[in-house]
PDB file of C-alpha atoms and ligand atoms in Angstrom:
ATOM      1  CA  UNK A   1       0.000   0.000   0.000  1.00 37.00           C
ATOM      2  CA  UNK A   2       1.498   3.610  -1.170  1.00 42.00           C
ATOM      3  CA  UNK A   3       0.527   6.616  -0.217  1.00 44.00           C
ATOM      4  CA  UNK A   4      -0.947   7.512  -3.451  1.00 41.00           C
ATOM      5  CA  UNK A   5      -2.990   4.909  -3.194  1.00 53.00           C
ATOM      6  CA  UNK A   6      -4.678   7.127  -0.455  1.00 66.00           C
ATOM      7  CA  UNK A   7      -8.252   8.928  -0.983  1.00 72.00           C
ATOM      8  CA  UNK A   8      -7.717  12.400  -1.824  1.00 81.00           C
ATOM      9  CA  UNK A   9      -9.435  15.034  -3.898  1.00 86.00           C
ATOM     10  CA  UNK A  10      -6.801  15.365  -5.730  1.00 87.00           C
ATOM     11  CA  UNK A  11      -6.662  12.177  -7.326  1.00 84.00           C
ATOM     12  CA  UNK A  12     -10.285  12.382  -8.167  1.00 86.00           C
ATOM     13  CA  UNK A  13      -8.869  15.443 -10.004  1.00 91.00           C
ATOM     14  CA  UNK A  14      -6.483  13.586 -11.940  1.00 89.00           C
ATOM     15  CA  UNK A  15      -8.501  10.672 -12.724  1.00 87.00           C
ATOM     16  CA  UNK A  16     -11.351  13.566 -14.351  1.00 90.00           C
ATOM     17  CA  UNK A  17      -8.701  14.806 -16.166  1.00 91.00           C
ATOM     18  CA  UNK A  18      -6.795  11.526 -17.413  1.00 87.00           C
ATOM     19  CA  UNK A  19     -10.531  10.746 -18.932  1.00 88.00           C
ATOM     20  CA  UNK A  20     -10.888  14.682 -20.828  1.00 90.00           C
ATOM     21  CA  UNK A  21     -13.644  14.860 -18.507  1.00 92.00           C
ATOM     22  CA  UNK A  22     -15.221  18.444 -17.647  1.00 93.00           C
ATOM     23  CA  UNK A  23     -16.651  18.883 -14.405  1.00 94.00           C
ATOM     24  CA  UNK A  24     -19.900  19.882 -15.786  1.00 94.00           C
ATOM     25  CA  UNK A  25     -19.743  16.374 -17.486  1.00 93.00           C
ATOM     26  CA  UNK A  26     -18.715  14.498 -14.114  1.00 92.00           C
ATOM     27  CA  UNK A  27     -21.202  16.448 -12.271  1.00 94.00           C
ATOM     28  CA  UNK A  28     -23.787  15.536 -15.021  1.00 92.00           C
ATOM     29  CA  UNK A  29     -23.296  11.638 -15.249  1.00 90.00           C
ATOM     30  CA  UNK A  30     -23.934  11.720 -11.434  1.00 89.00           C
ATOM     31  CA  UNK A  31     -26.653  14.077 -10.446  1.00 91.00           C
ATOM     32  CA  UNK A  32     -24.713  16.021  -8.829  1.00 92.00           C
ATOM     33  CA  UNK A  33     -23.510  19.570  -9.272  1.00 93.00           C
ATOM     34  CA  UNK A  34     -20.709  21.297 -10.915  1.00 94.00           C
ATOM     35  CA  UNK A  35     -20.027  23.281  -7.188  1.00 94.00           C
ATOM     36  CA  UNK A  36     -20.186  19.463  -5.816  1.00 93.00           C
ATOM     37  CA  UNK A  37     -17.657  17.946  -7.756  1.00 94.00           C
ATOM     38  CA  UNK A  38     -15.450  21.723  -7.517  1.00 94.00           C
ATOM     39  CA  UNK A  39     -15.791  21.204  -3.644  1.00 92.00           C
ATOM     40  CA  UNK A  40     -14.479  17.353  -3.386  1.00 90.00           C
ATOM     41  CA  UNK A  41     -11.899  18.267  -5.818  1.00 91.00           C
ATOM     42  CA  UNK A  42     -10.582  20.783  -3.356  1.00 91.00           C
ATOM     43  CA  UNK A  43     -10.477  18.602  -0.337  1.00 86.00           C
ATOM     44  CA  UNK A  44      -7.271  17.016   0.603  1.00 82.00           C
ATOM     45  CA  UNK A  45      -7.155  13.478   2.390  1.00 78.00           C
ATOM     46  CA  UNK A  46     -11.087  12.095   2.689  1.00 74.00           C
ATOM     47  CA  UNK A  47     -11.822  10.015   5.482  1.00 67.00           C
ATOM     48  CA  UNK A  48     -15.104   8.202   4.872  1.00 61.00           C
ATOM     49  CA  UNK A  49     -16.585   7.986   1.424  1.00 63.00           C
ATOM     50  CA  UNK A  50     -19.463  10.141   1.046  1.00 68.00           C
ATOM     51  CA  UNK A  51     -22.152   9.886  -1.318  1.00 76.00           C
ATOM     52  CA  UNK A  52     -21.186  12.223  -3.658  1.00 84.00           C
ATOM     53  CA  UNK A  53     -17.669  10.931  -3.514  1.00 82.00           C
ATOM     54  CA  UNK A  54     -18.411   7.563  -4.142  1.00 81.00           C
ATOM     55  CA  UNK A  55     -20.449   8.222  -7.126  1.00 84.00           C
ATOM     56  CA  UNK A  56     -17.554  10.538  -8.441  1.00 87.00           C
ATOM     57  CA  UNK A  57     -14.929   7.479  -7.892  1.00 82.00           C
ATOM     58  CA  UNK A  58     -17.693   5.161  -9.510  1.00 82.00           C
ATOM     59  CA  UNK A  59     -18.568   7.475 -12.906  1.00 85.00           C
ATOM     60  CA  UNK A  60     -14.170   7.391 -13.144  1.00 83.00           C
ATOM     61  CA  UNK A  61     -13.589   3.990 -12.600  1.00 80.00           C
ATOM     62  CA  UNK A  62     -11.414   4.960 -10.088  1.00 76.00           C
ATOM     63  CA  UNK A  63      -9.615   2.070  -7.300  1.00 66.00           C
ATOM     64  CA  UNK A  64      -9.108   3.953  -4.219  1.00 59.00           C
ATOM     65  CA  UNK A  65      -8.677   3.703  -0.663  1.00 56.00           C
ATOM     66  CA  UNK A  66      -9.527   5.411   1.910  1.00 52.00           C
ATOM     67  CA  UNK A  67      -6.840   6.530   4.755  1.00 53.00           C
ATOM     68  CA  UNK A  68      -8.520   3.742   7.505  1.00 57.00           C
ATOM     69  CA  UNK A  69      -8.726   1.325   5.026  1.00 57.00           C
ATOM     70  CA  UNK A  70      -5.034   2.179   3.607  1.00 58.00           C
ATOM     71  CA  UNK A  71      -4.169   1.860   7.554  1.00 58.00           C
ATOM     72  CA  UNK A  72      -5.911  -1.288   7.690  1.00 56.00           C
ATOM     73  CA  UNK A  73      -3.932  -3.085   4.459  1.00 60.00           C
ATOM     74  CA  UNK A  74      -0.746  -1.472   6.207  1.00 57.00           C
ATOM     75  CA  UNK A  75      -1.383  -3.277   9.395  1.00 57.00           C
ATOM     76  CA  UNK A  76      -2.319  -6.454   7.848  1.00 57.00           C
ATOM     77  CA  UNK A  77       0.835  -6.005   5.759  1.00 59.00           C
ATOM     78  CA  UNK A  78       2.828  -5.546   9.279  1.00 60.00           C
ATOM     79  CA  UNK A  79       1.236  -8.599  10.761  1.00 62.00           C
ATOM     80  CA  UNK A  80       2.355 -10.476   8.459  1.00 67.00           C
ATOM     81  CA  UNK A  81       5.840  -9.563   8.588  1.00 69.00           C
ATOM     82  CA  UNK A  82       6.124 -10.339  12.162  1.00 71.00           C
ATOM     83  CA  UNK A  83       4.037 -13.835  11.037  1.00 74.00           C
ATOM     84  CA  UNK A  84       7.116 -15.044   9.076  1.00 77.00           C
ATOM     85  CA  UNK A  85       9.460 -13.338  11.429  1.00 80.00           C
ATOM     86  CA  UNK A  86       8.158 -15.684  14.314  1.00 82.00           C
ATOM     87  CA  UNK A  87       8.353 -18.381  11.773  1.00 84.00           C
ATOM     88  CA  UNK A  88      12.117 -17.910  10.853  1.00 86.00           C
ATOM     89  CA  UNK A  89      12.697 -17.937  14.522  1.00 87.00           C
ATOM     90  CA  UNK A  90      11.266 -20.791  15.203  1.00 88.00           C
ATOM     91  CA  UNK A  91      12.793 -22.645  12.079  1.00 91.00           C
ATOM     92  CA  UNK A  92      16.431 -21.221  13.518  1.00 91.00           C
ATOM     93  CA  UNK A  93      15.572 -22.682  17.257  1.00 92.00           C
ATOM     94  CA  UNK A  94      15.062 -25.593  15.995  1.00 92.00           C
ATOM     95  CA  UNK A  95      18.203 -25.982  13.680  1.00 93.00           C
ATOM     96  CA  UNK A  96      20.408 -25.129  16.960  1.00 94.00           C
ATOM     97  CA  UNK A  97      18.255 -27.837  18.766  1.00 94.00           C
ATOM     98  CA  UNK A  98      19.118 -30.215  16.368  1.00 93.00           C
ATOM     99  CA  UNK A  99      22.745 -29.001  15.727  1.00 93.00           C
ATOM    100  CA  UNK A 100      23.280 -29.277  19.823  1.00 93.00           C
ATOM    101  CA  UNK A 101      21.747 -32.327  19.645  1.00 92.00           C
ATOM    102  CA  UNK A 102      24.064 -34.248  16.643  1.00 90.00           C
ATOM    103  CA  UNK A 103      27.068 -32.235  19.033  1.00 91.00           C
ATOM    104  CA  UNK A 104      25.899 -34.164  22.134  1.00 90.00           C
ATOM    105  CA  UNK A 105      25.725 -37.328  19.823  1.00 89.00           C
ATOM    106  CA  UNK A 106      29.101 -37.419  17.972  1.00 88.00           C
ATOM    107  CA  UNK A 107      30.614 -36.542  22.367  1.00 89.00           C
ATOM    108  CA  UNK A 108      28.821 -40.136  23.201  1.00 90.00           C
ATOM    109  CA  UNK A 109      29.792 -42.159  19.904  1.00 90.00           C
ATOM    110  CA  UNK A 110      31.406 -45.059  20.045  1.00 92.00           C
ATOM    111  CA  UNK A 111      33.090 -46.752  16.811  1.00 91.00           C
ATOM    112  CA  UNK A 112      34.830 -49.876  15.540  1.00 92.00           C
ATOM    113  CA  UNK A 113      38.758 -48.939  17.271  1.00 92.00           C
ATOM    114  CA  UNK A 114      40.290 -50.546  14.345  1.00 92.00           C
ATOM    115  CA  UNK A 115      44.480 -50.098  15.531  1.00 92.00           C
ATOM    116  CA  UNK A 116      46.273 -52.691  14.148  1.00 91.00           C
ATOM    117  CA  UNK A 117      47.109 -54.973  16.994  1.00 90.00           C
ATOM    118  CA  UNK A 118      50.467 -57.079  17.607  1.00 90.00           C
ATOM    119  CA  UNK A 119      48.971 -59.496  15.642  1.00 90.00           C
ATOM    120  CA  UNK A 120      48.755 -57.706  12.625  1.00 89.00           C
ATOM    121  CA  UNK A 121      44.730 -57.519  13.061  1.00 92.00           C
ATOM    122  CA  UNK A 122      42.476 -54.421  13.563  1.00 93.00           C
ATOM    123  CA  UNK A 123      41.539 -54.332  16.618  1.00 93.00           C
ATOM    124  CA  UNK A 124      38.051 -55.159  17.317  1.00 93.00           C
ATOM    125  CA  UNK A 125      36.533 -53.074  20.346  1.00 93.00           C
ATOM    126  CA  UNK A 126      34.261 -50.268  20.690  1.00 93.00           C
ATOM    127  CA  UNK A 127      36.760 -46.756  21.267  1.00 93.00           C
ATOM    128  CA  UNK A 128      36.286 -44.749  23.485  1.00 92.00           C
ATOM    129  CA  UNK A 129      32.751 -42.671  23.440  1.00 91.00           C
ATOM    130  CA  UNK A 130      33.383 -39.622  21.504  1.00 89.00           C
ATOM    131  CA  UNK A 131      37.148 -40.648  20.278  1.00 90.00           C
ATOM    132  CA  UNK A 132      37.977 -43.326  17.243  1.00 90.00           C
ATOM    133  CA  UNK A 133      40.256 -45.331  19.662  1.00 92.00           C
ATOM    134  CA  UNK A 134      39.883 -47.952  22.633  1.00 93.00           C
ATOM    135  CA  UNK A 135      41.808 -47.513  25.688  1.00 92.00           C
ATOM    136  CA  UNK A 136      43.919 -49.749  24.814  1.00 92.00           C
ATOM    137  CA  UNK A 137      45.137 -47.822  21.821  1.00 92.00           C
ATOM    138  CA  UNK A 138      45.223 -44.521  23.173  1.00 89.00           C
ATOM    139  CA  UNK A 139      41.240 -43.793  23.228  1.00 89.00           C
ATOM    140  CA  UNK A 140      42.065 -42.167  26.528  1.00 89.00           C
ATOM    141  CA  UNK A 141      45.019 -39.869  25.727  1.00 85.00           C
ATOM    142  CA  UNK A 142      43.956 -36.339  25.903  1.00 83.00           C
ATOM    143  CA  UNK A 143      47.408 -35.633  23.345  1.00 81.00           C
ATOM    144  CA  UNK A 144      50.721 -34.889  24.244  1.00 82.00           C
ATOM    145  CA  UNK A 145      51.662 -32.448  27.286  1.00 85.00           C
ATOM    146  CA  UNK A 146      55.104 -31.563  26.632  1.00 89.00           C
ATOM    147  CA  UNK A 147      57.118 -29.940  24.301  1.00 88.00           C
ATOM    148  CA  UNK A 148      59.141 -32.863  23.908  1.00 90.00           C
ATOM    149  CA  UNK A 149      55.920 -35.075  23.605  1.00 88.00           C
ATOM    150  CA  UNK A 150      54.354 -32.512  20.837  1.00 89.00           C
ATOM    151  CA  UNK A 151      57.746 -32.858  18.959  1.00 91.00           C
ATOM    152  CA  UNK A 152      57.400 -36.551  18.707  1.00 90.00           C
ATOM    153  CA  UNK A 153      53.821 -36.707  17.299  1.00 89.00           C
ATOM    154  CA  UNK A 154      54.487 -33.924  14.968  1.00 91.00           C
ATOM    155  CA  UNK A 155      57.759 -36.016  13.664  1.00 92.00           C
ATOM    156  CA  UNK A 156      55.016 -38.864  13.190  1.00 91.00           C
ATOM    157  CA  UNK A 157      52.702 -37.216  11.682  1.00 91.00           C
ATOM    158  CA  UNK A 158      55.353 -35.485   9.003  1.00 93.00           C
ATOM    159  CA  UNK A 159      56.865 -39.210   8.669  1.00 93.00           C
ATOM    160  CA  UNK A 160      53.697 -40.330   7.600  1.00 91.00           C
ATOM    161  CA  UNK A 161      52.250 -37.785   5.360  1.00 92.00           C
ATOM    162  CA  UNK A 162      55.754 -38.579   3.497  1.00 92.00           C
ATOM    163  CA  UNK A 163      55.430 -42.146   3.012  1.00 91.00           C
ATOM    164  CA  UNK A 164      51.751 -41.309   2.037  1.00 89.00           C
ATOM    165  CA  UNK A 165      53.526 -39.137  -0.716  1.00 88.00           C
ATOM    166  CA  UNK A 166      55.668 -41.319  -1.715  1.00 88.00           C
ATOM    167  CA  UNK A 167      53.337 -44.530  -2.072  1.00 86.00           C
ATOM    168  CA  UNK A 168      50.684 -42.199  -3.544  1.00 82.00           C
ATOM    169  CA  UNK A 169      53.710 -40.961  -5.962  1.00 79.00           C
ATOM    170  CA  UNK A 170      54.143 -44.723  -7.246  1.00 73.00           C
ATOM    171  CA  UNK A 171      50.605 -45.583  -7.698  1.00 67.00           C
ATOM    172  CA  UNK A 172      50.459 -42.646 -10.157  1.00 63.00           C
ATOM    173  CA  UNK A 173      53.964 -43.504 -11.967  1.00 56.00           C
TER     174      UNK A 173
HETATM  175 ZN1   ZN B 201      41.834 -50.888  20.145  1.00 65.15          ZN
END
Protein backbone atom coordinates (compact mmCIF):
# COMPACT_ATOMS: atom_id res chain seq x y z
CA UNK A 1 0.00 0.00 0.00
CA UNK A 2 1.50 3.61 -1.17
CA UNK A 3 0.53 6.62 -0.22
CA UNK A 4 -0.95 7.51 -3.45
CA UNK A 5 -2.99 4.91 -3.19
CA UNK A 6 -4.68 7.13 -0.45
CA UNK A 7 -8.25 8.93 -0.98
CA UNK A 8 -7.72 12.40 -1.82
CA UNK A 9 -9.43 15.03 -3.90
CA UNK A 10 -6.80 15.37 -5.73
CA UNK A 11 -6.66 12.18 -7.33
CA UNK A 12 -10.29 12.38 -8.17
CA UNK A 13 -8.87 15.44 -10.00
CA UNK A 14 -6.48 13.59 -11.94
CA UNK A 15 -8.50 10.67 -12.72
CA UNK A 16 -11.35 13.57 -14.35
CA UNK A 17 -8.70 14.81 -16.17
CA UNK A 18 -6.79 11.53 -17.41
CA UNK A 19 -10.53 10.75 -18.93
CA UNK A 20 -10.89 14.68 -20.83
CA UNK A 21 -13.64 14.86 -18.51
CA UNK A 22 -15.22 18.44 -17.65
CA UNK A 23 -16.65 18.88 -14.40
CA UNK A 24 -19.90 19.88 -15.79
CA UNK A 25 -19.74 16.37 -17.49
CA UNK A 26 -18.72 14.50 -14.11
CA UNK A 27 -21.20 16.45 -12.27
CA UNK A 28 -23.79 15.54 -15.02
CA UNK A 29 -23.30 11.64 -15.25
CA UNK A 30 -23.93 11.72 -11.43
CA UNK A 31 -26.65 14.08 -10.45
CA UNK A 32 -24.71 16.02 -8.83
CA UNK A 33 -23.51 19.57 -9.27
CA UNK A 34 -20.71 21.30 -10.91
CA UNK A 35 -20.03 23.28 -7.19
CA UNK A 36 -20.19 19.46 -5.82
CA UNK A 37 -17.66 17.95 -7.76
CA UNK A 38 -15.45 21.72 -7.52
CA UNK A 39 -15.79 21.20 -3.64
CA UNK A 40 -14.48 17.35 -3.39
CA UNK A 41 -11.90 18.27 -5.82
CA UNK A 42 -10.58 20.78 -3.36
CA UNK A 43 -10.48 18.60 -0.34
CA UNK A 44 -7.27 17.02 0.60
CA UNK A 45 -7.16 13.48 2.39
CA UNK A 46 -11.09 12.09 2.69
CA UNK A 47 -11.82 10.01 5.48
CA UNK A 48 -15.10 8.20 4.87
CA UNK A 49 -16.58 7.99 1.42
CA UNK A 50 -19.46 10.14 1.05
CA UNK A 51 -22.15 9.89 -1.32
CA UNK A 52 -21.19 12.22 -3.66
CA UNK A 53 -17.67 10.93 -3.51
CA UNK A 54 -18.41 7.56 -4.14
CA UNK A 55 -20.45 8.22 -7.13
CA UNK A 56 -17.55 10.54 -8.44
CA UNK A 57 -14.93 7.48 -7.89
CA UNK A 58 -17.69 5.16 -9.51
CA UNK A 59 -18.57 7.47 -12.91
CA UNK A 60 -14.17 7.39 -13.14
CA UNK A 61 -13.59 3.99 -12.60
CA UNK A 62 -11.41 4.96 -10.09
CA UNK A 63 -9.62 2.07 -7.30
CA UNK A 64 -9.11 3.95 -4.22
CA UNK A 65 -8.68 3.70 -0.66
CA UNK A 66 -9.53 5.41 1.91
CA UNK A 67 -6.84 6.53 4.76
CA UNK A 68 -8.52 3.74 7.50
CA UNK A 69 -8.73 1.33 5.03
CA UNK A 70 -5.03 2.18 3.61
CA UNK A 71 -4.17 1.86 7.55
CA UNK A 72 -5.91 -1.29 7.69
CA UNK A 73 -3.93 -3.08 4.46
CA UNK A 74 -0.75 -1.47 6.21
CA UNK A 75 -1.38 -3.28 9.40
CA UNK A 76 -2.32 -6.45 7.85
CA UNK A 77 0.84 -6.01 5.76
CA UNK A 78 2.83 -5.55 9.28
CA UNK A 79 1.24 -8.60 10.76
CA UNK A 80 2.35 -10.48 8.46
CA UNK A 81 5.84 -9.56 8.59
CA UNK A 82 6.12 -10.34 12.16
CA UNK A 83 4.04 -13.84 11.04
CA UNK A 84 7.12 -15.04 9.08
CA UNK A 85 9.46 -13.34 11.43
CA UNK A 86 8.16 -15.68 14.31
CA UNK A 87 8.35 -18.38 11.77
CA UNK A 88 12.12 -17.91 10.85
CA UNK A 89 12.70 -17.94 14.52
CA UNK A 90 11.27 -20.79 15.20
CA UNK A 91 12.79 -22.65 12.08
CA UNK A 92 16.43 -21.22 13.52
CA UNK A 93 15.57 -22.68 17.26
CA UNK A 94 15.06 -25.59 16.00
CA UNK A 95 18.20 -25.98 13.68
CA UNK A 96 20.41 -25.13 16.96
CA UNK A 97 18.25 -27.84 18.77
CA UNK A 98 19.12 -30.21 16.37
CA UNK A 99 22.74 -29.00 15.73
CA UNK A 100 23.28 -29.28 19.82
CA UNK A 101 21.75 -32.33 19.65
CA UNK A 102 24.06 -34.25 16.64
CA UNK A 103 27.07 -32.23 19.03
CA UNK A 104 25.90 -34.16 22.13
CA UNK A 105 25.73 -37.33 19.82
CA UNK A 106 29.10 -37.42 17.97
CA UNK A 107 30.61 -36.54 22.37
CA UNK A 108 28.82 -40.14 23.20
CA UNK A 109 29.79 -42.16 19.90
CA UNK A 110 31.41 -45.06 20.05
CA UNK A 111 33.09 -46.75 16.81
CA UNK A 112 34.83 -49.88 15.54
CA UNK A 113 38.76 -48.94 17.27
CA UNK A 114 40.29 -50.55 14.34
CA UNK A 115 44.48 -50.10 15.53
CA UNK A 116 46.27 -52.69 14.15
CA UNK A 117 47.11 -54.97 16.99
CA UNK A 118 50.47 -57.08 17.61
CA UNK A 119 48.97 -59.50 15.64
CA UNK A 120 48.76 -57.71 12.63
CA UNK A 121 44.73 -57.52 13.06
CA UNK A 122 42.48 -54.42 13.56
CA UNK A 123 41.54 -54.33 16.62
CA UNK A 124 38.05 -55.16 17.32
CA UNK A 125 36.53 -53.07 20.35
CA UNK A 126 34.26 -50.27 20.69
CA UNK A 127 36.76 -46.76 21.27
CA UNK A 128 36.29 -44.75 23.48
CA UNK A 129 32.75 -42.67 23.44
CA UNK A 130 33.38 -39.62 21.50
CA UNK A 131 37.15 -40.65 20.28
CA UNK A 132 37.98 -43.33 17.24
CA UNK A 133 40.26 -45.33 19.66
CA UNK A 134 39.88 -47.95 22.63
CA UNK A 135 41.81 -47.51 25.69
CA UNK A 136 43.92 -49.75 24.81
CA UNK A 137 45.14 -47.82 21.82
CA UNK A 138 45.22 -44.52 23.17
CA UNK A 139 41.24 -43.79 23.23
CA UNK A 140 42.07 -42.17 26.53
CA UNK A 141 45.02 -39.87 25.73
CA UNK A 142 43.96 -36.34 25.90
CA UNK A 143 47.41 -35.63 23.35
CA UNK A 144 50.72 -34.89 24.24
CA UNK A 145 51.66 -32.45 27.29
CA UNK A 146 55.10 -31.56 26.63
CA UNK A 147 57.12 -29.94 24.30
CA UNK A 148 59.14 -32.86 23.91
CA UNK A 149 55.92 -35.07 23.61
CA UNK A 150 54.35 -32.51 20.84
CA UNK A 151 57.75 -32.86 18.96
CA UNK A 152 57.40 -36.55 18.71
CA UNK A 153 53.82 -36.71 17.30
CA UNK A 154 54.49 -33.92 14.97
CA UNK A 155 57.76 -36.02 13.66
CA UNK A 156 55.02 -38.86 13.19
CA UNK A 157 52.70 -37.22 11.68
CA UNK A 158 55.35 -35.49 9.00
CA UNK A 159 56.86 -39.21 8.67
CA UNK A 160 53.70 -40.33 7.60
CA UNK A 161 52.25 -37.79 5.36
CA UNK A 162 55.75 -38.58 3.50
CA UNK A 163 55.43 -42.15 3.01
CA UNK A 164 51.75 -41.31 2.04
CA UNK A 165 53.53 -39.14 -0.72
CA UNK A 166 55.67 -41.32 -1.72
CA UNK A 167 53.34 -44.53 -2.07
CA UNK A 168 50.68 -42.20 -3.54
CA UNK A 169 53.71 -40.96 -5.96
CA UNK A 170 54.14 -44.72 -7.25
CA UNK A 171 50.60 -45.58 -7.70
CA UNK A 172 50.46 -42.65 -10.16
CA UNK A 173 53.96 -43.50 -11.97
ZN1 LIG B 1 41.83 -50.89 20.15
Amino acid sequence: MTRSEVLTGAKLRAGRKALRMSQAELARRTGYSRDTVRYWEKKGVIEARCGAFQAFVEALGLRIYSRSNARARIWGLTLLQAERERLEERVRAERARLREREVAKAAHRRVCCGARTRKGRPCRLLSEPGRRRCKFHGGKSTGPRTAEGRARIAEAQRTRWARWRREMGKDLK
